[in-house]
Short mmCIF file of C-alpha atoms in Angstrom, two decimals:
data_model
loop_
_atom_site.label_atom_id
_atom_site.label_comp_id
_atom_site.label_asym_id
_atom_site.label_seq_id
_atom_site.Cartn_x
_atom_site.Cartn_y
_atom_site.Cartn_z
CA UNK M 1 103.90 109.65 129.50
CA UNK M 2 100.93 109.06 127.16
CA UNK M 3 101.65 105.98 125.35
CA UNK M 4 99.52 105.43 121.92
CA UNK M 5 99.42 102.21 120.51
CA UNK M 6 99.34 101.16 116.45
CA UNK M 7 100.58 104.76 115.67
CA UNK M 8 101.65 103.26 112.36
CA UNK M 9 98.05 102.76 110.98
CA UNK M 10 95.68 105.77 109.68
CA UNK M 11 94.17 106.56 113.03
CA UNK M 12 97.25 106.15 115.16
CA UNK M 13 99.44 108.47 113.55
CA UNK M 14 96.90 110.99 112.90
CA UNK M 15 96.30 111.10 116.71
CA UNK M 16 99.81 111.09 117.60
CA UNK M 17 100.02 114.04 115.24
CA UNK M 18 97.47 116.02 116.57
CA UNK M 19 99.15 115.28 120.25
CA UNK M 20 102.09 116.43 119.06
CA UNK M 21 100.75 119.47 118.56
CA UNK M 22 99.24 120.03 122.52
CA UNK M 23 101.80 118.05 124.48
CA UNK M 24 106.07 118.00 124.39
CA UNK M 25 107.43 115.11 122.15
CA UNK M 26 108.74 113.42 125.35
CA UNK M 27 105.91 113.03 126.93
CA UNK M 28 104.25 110.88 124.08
CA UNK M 29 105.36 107.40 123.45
CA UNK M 30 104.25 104.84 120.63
CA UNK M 31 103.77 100.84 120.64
CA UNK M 32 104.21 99.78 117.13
CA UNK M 33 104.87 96.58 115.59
CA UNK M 34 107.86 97.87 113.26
CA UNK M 35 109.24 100.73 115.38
CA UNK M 36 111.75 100.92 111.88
CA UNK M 37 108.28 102.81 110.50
CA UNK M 38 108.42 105.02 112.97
CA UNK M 39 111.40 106.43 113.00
CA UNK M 40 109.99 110.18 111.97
CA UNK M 41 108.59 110.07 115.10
CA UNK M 42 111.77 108.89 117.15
CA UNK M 43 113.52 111.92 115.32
CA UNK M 44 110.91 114.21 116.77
CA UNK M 45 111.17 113.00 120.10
CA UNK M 46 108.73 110.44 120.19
CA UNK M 47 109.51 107.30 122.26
CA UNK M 48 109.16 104.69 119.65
CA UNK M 49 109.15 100.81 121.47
CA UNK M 50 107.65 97.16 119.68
CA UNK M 51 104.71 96.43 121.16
CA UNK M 52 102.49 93.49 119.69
CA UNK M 53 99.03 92.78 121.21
CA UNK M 54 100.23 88.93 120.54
CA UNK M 55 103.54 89.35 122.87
CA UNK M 56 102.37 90.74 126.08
CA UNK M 57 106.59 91.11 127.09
CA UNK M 58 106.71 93.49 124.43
CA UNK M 59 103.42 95.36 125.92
CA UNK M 60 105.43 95.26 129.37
CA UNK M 61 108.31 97.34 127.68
CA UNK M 62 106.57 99.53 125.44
CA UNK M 63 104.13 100.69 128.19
CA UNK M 64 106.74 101.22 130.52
CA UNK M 65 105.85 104.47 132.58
CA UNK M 66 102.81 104.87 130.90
CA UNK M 67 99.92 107.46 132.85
CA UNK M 68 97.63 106.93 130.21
CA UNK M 69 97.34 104.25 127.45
CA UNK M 70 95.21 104.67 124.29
CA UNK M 71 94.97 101.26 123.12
CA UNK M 72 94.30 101.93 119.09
CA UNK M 73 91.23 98.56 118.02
CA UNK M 74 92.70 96.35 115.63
CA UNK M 75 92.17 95.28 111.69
CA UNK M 76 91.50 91.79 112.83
CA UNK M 77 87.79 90.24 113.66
CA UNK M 78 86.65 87.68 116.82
CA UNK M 79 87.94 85.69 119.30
CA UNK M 80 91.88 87.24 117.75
CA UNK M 81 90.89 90.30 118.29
CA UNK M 82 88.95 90.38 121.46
CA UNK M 83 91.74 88.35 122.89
CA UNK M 84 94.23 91.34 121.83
CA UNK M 85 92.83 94.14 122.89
CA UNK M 86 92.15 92.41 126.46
CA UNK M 87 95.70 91.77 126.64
CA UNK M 88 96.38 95.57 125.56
CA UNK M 89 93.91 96.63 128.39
CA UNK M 90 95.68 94.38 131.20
CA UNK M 91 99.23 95.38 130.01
CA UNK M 92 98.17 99.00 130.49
CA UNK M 93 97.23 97.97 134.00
CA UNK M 94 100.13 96.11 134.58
CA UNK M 95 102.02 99.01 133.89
CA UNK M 96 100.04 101.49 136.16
CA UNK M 97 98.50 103.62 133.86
CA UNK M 98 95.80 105.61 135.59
CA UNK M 99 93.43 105.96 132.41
CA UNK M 100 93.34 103.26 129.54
CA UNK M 101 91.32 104.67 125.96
CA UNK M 102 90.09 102.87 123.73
CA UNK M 103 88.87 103.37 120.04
CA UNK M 104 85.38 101.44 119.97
CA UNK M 105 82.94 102.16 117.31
CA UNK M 106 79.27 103.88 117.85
CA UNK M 107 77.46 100.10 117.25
CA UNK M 108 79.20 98.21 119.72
CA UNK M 109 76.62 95.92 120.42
CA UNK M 110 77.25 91.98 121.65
CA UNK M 111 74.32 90.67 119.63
CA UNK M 112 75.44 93.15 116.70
CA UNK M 113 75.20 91.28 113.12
CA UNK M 114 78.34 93.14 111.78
CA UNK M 115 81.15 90.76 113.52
CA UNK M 116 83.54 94.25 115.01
CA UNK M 117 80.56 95.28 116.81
CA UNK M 118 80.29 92.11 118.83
CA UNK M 119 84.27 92.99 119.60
CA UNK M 120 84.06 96.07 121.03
CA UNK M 121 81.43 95.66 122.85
CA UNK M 122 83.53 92.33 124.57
CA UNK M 123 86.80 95.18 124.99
CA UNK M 124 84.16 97.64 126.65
CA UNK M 125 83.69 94.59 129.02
CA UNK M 126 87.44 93.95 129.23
CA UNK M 127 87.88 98.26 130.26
CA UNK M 128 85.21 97.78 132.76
CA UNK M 129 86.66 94.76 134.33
CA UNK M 130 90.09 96.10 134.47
CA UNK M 131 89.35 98.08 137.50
CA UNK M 132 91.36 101.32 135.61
CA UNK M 133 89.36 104.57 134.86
CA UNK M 134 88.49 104.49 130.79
CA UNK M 135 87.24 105.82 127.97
CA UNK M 136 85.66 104.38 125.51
CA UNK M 137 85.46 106.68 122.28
CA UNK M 138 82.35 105.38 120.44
CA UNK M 139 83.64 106.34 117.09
CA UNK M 140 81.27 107.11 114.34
CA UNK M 141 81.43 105.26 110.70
CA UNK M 142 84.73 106.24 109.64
CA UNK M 143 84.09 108.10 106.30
CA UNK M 144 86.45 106.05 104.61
CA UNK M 145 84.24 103.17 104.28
CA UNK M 146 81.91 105.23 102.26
CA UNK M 147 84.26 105.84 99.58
CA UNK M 148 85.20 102.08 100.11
CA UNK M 149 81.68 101.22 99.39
CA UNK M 150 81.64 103.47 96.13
CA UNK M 151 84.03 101.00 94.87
CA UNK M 152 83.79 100.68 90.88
CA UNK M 153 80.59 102.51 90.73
CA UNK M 154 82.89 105.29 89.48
CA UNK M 155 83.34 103.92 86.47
CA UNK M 156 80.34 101.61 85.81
CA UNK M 157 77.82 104.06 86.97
CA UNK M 158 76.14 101.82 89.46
CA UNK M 159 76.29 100.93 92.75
CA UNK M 160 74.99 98.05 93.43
CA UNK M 161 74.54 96.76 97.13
CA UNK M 162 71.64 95.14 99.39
CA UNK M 163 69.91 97.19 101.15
CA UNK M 164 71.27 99.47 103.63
CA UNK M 165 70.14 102.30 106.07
CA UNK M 166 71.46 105.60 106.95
CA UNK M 167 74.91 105.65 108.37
CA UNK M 168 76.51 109.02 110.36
CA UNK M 169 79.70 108.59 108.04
CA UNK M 170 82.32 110.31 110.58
CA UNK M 171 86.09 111.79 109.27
CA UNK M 172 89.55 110.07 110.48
CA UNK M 173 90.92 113.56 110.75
CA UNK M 174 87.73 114.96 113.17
CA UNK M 175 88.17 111.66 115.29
CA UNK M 176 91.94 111.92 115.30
CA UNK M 177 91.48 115.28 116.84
CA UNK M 178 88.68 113.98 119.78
CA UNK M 179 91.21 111.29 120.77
CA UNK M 180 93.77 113.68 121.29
CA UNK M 181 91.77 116.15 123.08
CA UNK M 182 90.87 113.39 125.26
CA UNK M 183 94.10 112.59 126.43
CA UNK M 184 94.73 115.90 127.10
CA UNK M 185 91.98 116.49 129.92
CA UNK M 186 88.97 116.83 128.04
CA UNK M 187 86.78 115.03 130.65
CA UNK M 188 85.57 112.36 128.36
CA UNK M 189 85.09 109.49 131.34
CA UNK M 190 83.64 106.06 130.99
CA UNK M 191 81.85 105.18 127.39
CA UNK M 192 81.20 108.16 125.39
CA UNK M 193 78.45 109.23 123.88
CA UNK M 194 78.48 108.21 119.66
CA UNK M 195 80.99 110.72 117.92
CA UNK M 196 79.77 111.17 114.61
CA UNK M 197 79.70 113.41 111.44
CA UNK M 198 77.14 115.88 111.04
CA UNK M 199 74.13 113.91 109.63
CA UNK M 200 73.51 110.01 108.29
CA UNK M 201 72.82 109.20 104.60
CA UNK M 202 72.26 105.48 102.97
CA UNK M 203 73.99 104.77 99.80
CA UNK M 204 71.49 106.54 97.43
CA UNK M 205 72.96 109.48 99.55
CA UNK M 206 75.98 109.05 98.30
CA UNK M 207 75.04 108.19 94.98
CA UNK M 208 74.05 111.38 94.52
CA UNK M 209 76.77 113.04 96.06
CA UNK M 210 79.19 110.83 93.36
CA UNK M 211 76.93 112.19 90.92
CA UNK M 212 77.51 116.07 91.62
CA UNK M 213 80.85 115.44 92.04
CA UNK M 214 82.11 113.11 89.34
CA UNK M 215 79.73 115.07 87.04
CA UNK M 216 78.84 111.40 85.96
CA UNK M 217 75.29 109.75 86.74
CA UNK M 218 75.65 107.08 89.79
CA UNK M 219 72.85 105.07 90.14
CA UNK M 220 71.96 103.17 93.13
CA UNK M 221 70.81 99.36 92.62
CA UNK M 222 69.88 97.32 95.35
CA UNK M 223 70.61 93.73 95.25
CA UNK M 224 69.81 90.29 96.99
CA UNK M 225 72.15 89.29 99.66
CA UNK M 226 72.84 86.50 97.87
CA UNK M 227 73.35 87.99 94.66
CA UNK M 228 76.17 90.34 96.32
CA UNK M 229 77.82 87.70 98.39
CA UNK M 230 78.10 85.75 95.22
CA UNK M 231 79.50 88.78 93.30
CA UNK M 232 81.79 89.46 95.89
CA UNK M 233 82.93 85.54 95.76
CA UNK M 234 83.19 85.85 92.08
CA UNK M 235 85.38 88.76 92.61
CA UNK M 236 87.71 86.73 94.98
CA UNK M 237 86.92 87.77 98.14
CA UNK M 238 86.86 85.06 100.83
CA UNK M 239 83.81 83.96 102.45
CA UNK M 240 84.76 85.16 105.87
CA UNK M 241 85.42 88.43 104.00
CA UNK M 242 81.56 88.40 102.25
CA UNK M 243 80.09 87.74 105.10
CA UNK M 244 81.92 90.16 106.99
CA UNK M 245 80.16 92.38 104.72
CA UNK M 246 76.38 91.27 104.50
CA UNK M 247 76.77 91.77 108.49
CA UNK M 248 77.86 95.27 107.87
CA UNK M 249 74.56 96.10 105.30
CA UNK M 250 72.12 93.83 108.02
CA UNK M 251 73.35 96.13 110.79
CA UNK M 252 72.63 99.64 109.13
CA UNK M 253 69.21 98.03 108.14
CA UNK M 254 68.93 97.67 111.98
CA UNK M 255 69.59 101.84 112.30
CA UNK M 256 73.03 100.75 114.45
CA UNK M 257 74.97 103.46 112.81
CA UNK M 258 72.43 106.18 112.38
CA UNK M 259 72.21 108.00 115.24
CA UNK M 260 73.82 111.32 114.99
CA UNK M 261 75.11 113.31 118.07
CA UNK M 262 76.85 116.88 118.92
CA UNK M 263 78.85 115.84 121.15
CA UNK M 264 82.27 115.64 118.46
CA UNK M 265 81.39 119.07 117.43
CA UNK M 266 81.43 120.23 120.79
CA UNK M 267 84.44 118.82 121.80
CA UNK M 268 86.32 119.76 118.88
CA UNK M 269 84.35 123.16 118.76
CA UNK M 270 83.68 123.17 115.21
CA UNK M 271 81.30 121.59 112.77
CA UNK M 272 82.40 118.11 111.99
CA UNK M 273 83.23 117.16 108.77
CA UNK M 274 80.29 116.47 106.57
CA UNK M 275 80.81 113.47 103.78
CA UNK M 276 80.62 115.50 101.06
CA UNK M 277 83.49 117.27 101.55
CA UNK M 278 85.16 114.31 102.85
CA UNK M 279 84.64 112.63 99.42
CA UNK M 280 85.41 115.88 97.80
CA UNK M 281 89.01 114.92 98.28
CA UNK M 282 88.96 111.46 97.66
CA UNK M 283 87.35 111.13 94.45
CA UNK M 284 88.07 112.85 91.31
CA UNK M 285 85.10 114.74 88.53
CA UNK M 286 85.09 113.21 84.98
CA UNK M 287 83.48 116.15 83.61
#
């Protein structure tokens, strides 16, 4: 039984779907919050069970026979979220699961100024103190953050931002596919090496890719860090929220999300997806 948890977010239910396709239904089980979401699964086969990272009973149930656990990170930041996924990790080895997995991120780093960094780098602590074998998949900058980033410069023409540094943007659907692969014998042990898109590119990068594919001019304008926290205030965002953010922009500055690596091509044995194309189908031309 390979149980994979959150499979009613983005990245859980794109790797349950890409399971589905290597392993029988019954073999695959799913730890969800609202199992009444996942009933397309549970008509498939799936085993659908509640499982909450805040109710380790539920944990107890929904990883019940479990060989491996993939324990999908959380939307939630600190001490909330460290203290989940440790209680994901030690329900998984409660249960006698012989591998746990874990979705980390390629800058986990404990003295990391982007906040989630500092969080998987405490769950990679929590894996190696478990006592289980684990893998940590060092997931590149999802690609979805990019086009988050774009935000209204669509339609004002600018986007305005401090200053950043290259980021190896990385495609749901490409890391969907390594997680899978890696429950399925792949040999990824331990932490893995980053698992990134094909090349990193700042935001002027993808200024210019808006630009050739909106057939609009996107500039890029670099602000303060003040000036953006304050527009991002202005704009209601809560202060937790803005500074969530400046973190993210001080980190690339730092190169923690540049490095680019083969390995995800290799495993997958394609080319990975590059961000171009990913954008391609997320943003529409005006001309």
């Amino acid at each position: 039984m390979i149980i994979i948890t959150g499979a009613n977010g983005g990245l859980g239910r794109l790797i349950t779907e890409r399971l589905l396709e290597r392993v029988p239904s019954q073999r695959i089980g799913v730890s969800v919050r609202d199992p009444e979401k996942a009933r397309e699964l549970e008509d498939r086969g799936v085993r659908v069970r509640r499982g909450d990272f805040g109710d380790p009973a539920s944990l107890a149930d929904a990883f019940e026979g479990a060989r491996q656990v993939l324990v999908v990170s959380t939307d939630s930041t600190g001490a909330d979220a460290v203290h989940h996924h440790r209680t994901a990790v030690e329900a998984a080895a409660a249960a006698g699961a012989e591998r746990i997995l874990y979705t980390s991120h390629m800058g986990s780093n404990p003295s990391s100024p982007f906040a989630p960094m500092r969080d998987h780098a405490a769950t990679e602590a929590a894996l190696r103190e478990s006592g289980v074998p684990f893998t940590s998949l060092r997931n590149g900058f999802y690609a979805s953050s990019a086009a988050m980033l774009l935000g209204h410069a669509l339609e004002t023409g600018e986007l305005a931002a401090p200053e950043d540094g290259p980021v190896a943007w990385t495609a749901h659907a490409d890391l969907a596919e390594a997680a899978a692969l890696a429950l399925t014998g792949e040999g990824l042990d331990g932490t893995t090496p980053t698992l990134t898109g094909p090349e990193a590119l700042d935001l002027a990068d993808i200024a210019a890719i808006a630009t050739r594919l909106t057939g609009r001019e996107v500039r890029r304008v670099v602000v303060s860090d003040a000036d953006y926290r304050a527009s991002l205030l202005a704009r209601g965002l809560p202060a937790a929220g803005a500074d969530l953010l400046l973190g993210l922009f001080a980190a690339s500055r730092q190169g923690q999300f540049t490095p680019v690596d083969p390995t995800l091509g290799r495993l997958l044995g394609r080319p990975t997806t590059a961000l171009a194309e990913f954008l391609r189908t997320t943003i529409t031309p005006t001309g």
